[in-house]
Coordinates of C-alpha atoms in Angstrom, one line a residue:
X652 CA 0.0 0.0 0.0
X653 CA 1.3 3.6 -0.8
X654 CA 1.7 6.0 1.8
X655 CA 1.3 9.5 0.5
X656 CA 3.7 11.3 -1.3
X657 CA 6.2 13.9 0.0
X658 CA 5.0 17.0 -2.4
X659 CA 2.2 19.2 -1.3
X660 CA -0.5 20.7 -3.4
X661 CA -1.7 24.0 -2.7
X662 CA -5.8 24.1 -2.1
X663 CA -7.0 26.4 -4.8
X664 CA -9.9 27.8 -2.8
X665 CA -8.6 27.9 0.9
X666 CA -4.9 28.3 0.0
X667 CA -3.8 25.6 2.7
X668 CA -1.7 22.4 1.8
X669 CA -3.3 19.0 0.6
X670 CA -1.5 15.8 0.4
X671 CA -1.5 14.2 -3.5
X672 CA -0.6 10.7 -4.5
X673 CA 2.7 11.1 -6.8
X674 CA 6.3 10.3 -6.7
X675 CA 8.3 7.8 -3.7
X676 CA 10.5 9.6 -1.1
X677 CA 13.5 11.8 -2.2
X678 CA 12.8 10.8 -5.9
X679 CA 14.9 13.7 -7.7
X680 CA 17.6 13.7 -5.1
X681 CA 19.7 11.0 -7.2
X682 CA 19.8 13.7 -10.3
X683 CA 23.3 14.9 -9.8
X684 CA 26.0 14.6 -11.8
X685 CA 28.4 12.3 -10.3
X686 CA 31.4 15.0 -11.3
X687 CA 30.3 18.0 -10.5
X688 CA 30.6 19.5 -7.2
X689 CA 29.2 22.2 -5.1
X690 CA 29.9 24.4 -1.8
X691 CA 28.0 23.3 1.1
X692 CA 26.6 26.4 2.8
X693 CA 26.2 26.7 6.3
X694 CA 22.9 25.9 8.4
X695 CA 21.1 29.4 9.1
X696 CA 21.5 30.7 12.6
X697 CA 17.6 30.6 13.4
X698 CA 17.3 26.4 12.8
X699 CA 19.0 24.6 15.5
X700 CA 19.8 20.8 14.5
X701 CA 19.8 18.7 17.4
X702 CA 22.1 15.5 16.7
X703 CA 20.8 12.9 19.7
X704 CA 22.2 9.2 19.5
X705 CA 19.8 7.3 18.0
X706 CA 19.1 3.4 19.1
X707 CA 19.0 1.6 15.9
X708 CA 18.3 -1.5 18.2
X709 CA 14.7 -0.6 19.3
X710 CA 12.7 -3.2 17.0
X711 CA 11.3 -6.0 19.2
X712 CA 13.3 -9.1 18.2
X713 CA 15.4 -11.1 20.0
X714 CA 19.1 -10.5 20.9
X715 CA 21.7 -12.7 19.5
X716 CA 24.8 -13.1 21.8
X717 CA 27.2 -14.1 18.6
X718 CA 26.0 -10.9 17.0
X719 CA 28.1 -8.4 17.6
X720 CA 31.2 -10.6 17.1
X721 CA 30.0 -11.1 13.7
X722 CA 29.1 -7.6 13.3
X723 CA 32.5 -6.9 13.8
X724 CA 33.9 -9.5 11.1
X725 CA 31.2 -8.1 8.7
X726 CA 32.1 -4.7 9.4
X727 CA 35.9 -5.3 8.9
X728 CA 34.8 -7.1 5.6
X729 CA 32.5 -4.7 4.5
X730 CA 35.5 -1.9 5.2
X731 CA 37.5 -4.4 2.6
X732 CA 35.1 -4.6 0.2
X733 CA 34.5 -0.9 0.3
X734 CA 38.3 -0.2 -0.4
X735 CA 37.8 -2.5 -2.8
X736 CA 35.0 -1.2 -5.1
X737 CA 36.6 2.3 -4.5
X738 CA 39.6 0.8 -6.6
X739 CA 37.7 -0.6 -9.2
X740 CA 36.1 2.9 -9.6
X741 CA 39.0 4.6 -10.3
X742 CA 38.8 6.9 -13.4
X743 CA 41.8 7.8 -16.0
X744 CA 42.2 11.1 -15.5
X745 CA 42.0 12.4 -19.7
X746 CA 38.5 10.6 -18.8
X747 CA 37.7 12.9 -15.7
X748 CA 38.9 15.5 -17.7
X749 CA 36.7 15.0 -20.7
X750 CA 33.8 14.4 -18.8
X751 CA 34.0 17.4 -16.3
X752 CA 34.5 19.7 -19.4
X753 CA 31.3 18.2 -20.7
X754 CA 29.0 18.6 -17.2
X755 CA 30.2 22.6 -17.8
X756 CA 28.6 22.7 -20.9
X757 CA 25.6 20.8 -19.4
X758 CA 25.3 23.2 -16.8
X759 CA 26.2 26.3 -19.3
X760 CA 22.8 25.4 -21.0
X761 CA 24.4 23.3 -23.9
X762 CA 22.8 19.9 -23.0
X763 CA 23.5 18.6 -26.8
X764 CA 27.2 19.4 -26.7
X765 CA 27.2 17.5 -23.3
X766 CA 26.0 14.8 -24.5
X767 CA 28.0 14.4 -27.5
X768 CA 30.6 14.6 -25.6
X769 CA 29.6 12.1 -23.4
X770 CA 28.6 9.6 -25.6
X771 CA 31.7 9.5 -26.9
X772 CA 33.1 8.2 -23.8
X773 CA 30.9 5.6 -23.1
X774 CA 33.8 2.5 -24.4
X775 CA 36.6 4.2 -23.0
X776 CA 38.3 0.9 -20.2
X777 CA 38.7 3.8 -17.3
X778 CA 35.8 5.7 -16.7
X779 CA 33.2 5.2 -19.5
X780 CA 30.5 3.9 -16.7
X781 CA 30.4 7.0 -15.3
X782 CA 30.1 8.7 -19.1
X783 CA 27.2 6.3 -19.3
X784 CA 25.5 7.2 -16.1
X785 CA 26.5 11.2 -16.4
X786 CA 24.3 10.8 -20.0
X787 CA 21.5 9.0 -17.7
X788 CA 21.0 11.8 -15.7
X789 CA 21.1 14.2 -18.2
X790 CA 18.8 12.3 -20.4
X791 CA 16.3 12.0 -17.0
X792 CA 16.3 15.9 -16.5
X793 CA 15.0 16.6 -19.9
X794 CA 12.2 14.0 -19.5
X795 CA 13.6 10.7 -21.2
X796 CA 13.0 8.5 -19.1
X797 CA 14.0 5.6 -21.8
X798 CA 17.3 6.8 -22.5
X799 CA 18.1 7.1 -19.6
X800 CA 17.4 3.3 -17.8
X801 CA 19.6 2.6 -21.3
X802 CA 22.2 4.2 -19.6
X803 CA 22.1 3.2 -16.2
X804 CA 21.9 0.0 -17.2
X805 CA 24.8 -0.1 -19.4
X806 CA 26.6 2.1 -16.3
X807 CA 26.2 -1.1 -14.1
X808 CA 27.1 -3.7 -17.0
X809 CA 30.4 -2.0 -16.9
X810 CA 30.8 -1.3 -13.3
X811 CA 28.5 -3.4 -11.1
X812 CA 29.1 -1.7 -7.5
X813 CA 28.4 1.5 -8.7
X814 CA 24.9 2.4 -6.7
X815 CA 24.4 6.0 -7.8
X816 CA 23.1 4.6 -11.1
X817 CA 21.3 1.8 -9.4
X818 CA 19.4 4.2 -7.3
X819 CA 18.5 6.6 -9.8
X820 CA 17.4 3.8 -11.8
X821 CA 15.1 2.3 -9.5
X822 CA 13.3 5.6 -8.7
X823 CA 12.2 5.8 -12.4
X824 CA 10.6 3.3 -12.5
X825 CA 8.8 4.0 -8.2
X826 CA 7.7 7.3 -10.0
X827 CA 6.5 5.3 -12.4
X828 CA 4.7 3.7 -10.1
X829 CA 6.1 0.2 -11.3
X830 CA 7.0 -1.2 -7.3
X831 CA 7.5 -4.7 -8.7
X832 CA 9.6 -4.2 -11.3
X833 CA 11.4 -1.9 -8.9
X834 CA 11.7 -4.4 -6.4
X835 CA 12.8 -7.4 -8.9
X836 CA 15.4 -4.8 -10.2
X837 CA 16.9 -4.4 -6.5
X838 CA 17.0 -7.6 -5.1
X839 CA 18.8 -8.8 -8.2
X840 CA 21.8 -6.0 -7.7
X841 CA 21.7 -6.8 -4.3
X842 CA 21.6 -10.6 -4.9
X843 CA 24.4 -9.8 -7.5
X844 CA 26.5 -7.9 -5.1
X845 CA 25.6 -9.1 -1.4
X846 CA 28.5 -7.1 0.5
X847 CA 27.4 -3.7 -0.9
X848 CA 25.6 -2.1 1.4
X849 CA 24.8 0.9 -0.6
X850 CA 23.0 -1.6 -2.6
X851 CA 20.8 -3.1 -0.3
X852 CA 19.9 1.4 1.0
X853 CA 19.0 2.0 -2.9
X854 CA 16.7 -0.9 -2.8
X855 CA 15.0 0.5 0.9
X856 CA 13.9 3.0 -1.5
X857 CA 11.4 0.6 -3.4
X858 CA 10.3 -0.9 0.1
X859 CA 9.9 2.4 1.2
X860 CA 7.3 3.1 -1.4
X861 CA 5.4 -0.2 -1.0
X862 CA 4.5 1.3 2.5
X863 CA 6.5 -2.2 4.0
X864 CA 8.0 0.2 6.7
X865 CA 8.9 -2.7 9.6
X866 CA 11.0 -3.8 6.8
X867 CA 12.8 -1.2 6.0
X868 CA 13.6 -0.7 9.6
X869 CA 14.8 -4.3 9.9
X870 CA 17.0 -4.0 6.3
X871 CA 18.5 -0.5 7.3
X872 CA 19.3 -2.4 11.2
X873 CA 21.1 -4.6 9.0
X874 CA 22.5 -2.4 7.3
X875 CA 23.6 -0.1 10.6
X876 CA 25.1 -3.5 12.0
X877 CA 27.6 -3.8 9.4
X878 CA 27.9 0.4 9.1
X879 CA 27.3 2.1 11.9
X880 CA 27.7 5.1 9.9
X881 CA 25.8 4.3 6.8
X882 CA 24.0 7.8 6.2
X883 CA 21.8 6.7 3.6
X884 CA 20.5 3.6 6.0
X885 CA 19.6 6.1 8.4
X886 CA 17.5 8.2 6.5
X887 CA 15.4 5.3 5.5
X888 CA 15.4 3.9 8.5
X889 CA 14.6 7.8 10.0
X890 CA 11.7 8.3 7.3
X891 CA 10.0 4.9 8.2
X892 CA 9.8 5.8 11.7
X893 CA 8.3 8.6 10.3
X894 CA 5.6 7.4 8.1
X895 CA 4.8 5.1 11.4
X896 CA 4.4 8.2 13.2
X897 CA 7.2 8.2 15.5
X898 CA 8.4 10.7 15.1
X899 CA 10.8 11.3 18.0
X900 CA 12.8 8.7 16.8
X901 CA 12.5 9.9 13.4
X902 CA 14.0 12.8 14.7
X903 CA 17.1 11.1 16.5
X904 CA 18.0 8.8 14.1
X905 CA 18.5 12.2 11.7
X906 CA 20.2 14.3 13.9
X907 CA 22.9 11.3 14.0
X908 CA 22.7 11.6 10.2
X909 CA 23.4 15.1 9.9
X910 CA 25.9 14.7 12.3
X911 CA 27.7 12.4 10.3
X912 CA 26.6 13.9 7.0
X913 CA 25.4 18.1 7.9
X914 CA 25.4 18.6 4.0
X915 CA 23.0 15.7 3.7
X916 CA 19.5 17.6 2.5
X917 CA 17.6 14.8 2.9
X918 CA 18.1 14.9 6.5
X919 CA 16.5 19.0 6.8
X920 CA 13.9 17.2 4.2
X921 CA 12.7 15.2 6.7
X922 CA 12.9 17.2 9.6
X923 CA 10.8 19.6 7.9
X924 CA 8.2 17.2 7.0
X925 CA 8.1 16.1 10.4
X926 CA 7.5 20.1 11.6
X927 CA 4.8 20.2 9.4
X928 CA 2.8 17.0 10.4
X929 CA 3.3 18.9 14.1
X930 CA 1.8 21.9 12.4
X931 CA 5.1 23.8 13.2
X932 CA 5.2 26.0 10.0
X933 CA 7.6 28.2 10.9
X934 CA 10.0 25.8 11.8
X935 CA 9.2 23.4 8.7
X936 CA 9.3 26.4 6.1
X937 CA 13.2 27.2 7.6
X938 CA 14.1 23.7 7.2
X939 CA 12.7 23.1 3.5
X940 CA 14.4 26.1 3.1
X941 CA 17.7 24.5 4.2
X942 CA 17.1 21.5 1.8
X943 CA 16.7 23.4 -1.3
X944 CA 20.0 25.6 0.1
X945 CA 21.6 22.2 0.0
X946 CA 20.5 20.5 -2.5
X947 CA 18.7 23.2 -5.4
X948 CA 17.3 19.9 -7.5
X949 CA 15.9 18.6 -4.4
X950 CA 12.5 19.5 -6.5
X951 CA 10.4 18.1 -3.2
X952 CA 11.4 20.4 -0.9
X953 CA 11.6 23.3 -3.4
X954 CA 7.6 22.7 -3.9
X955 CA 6.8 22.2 -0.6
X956 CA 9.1 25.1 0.7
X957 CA 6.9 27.1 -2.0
X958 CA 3.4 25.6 -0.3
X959 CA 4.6 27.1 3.1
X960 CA 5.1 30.5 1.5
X961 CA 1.8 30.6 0.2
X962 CA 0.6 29.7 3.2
X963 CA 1.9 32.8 4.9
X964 CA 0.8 35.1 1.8
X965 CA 4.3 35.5 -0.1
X966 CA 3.3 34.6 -3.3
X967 CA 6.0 36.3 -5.5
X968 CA 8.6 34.1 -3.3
X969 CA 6.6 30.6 -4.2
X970 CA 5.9 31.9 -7.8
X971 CA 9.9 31.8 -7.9
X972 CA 10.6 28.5 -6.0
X973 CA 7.9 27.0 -8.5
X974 CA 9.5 28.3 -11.5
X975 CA 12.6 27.4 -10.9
X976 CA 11.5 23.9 -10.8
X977 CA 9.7 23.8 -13.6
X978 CA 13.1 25.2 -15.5
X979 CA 14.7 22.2 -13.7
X980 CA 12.3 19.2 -14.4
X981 CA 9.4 20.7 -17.0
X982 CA 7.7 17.3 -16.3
X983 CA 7.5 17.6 -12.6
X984 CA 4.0 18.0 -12.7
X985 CA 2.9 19.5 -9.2
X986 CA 4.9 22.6 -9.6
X987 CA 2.6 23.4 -12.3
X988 CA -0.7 23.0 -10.1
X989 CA 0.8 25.0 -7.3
X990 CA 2.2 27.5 -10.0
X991 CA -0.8 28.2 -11.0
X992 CA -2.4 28.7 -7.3
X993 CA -0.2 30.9 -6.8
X994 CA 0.2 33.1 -9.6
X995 CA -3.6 33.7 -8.5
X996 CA -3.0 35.0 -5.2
X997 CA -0.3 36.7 -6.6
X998 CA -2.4 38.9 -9.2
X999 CA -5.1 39.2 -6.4
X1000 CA -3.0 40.6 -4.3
X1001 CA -1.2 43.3 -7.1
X1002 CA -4.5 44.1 -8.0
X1003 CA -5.3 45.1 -4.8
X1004 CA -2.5 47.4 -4.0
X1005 CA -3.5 51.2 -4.8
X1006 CA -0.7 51.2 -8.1
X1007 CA -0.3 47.9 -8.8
X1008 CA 3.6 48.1 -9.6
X1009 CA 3.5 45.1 -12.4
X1010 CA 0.5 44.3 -14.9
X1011 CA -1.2 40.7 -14.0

């Protein structure tokens, strides 16, 4: 069963906030190009992150007394492995070159050249995986969804461990709303590749979105056994709590995220959402506000952080949060319902004013 979907809609009539059925948790997050990189700016001085230790031990099962011996072995393995796949990822560095140069021109507005470009490195022995997946995400932000499975797939032929394109993968086809296939798709990588725990956190994703929450806590406690520092665990182990209605625990398990991971906007995401079910607006409109800050694609929190400022009557603001993602994903279709709300209010409100300063 699906729980509801993280976007908001804006009520036409009473301008308040209405859940809608669309897309799984943190479903545009993925959409970043594995090269590029981008300065992480500080918390604002008026939200105040608490970072409490969370017990990821809490579910009701019993306690194994061999466990935590083997939880160290596994973790000492699963440092191995890790230092392993980090080896088989290396990329020549003409490669890194060559595809840096083309994610300028994607983000200078010249997706064609950038994919040329791109393409052209798909067979190269060092580093044409991550060609393939950087051509993915590219072909996913302008709507192609086919294209871009094509690539991730062929990113994974080439480079198995590599869970960036696995994840992004599987949430095309949870927005698609195609759970099995989803699910079929995961348990195979993580069948394929046991050890990678990264794996086995992209696949919580699909579980998440089936509404099988006790699982998801039990597979990210797995996955915190082996990691105690797996960030991405955490958060899906944080947002089932969540979706349970703990929320207390929701809340410590990501304040030990963000303490590991502050730059994590997932994390703020969360904690907003949390705010909001408490009807703490204020609070909730900061910490959306700190996602987007974070992560600009994060095109969730950018429409919910554009709900909450229609809410309190600042309709030019939300008219520009909404636009920007529309320029980001033109098929993200509840920016364009909320848009519309709120270019409404908006000319209302001009037409009100004495002079309006701007025709509607």
């Amino acid at each position: 069963m699906r729980q509801d979907s993280f976007p908001q809609q804006i009520n036409e009539k009473a301008g308040i906030s209405a859940p809608i059925v669309l897309v799984a948790v943190l479903a545009l997050v993925g959409l970043s190009l594995a090269m590029g990189c981008r300065s992480t700016p500080p918390p604002p001085e008026d939200v105040e992150v608490e970072t409490p230790t969370a017990d990821f031990d809490d579910v009701d099962e019993p306690a194994d007394p061999d466990d935590e011996d083997r939880d160290d072995d596994a973790r000492e393995e699963g440092e191995e492995d890790r230092d392993d796949e980090k080896e088989g990822e290396q990329v020549a560095s003409h490669v890194d070159a060559r595809i840096d140069s083309a994610l300028s021109d994607a983000e200078a507005g010249d997706l064609e050249g950038a994919m040329d470009a791109l393409r052209r490195l798909v067979d190269e022995p060092e580093g044409g995986f991550l060609a393939a997946y950087n051509l993915g995400v590219l072909h996913e932000a302008v709507g192609e969804a086919d294209r871009a499975i094509e690539y991730y797939v062929q990113a994974l032929r080439r480079q198995p461990d590599f869970t960036p394109a696995l994840t992004n993968l599987l949430r095309i086809y949870i927005r698609a709303d195609e759970l099995a296939e989803a699910d079929t798709l995961g348990r195979e990588f993580v069948e394929l590749r046991p050890d990678n725990l990264d794996h086995r956190a992209a696949h919580l994703e699909v579980v998440l979105a089936d509404g099988r929450y006790q699982d998801v806590v039990q597979g990210a406690r797995f996955i915190l056994r082996r990691d105690v520092d797996h960030v991405d665990a955490m958060i899906q182990f944080a947002t089932a709590k969540y979706r349970l209605g703990q929320f207390e625990f929701s809340e410590a398990i990501i304040g030990t995220a963000l303490g590991i991971s502050p730059e994590r906007a997932e994390g703020y995401y969360l904690l907003a959402k949390i705010a909001w079910a408490q009807e703490d607006f204020g609070r909730a409109t900061r910490l959306f506000r700190m996602a987007v800050d974070y992560e600009p694609r994060f095109l969730e929190a950018r429409n919910n952080y554009a709900v909450l400022l229609h809410r309190v009557g600042d309709y030019k603001s939300a008219v520009e949060q909404l636009e920007k993602a529309i320029e980001m994903a033109p098929n993200f279709a509840p920016a364009y319902i909320n848009l519309g709300n709120a270019h409404k209010e908006l000319c209302a409100q001009i037409m009100t004013e004495p002079e309006p300063e701007e025709p509607c």
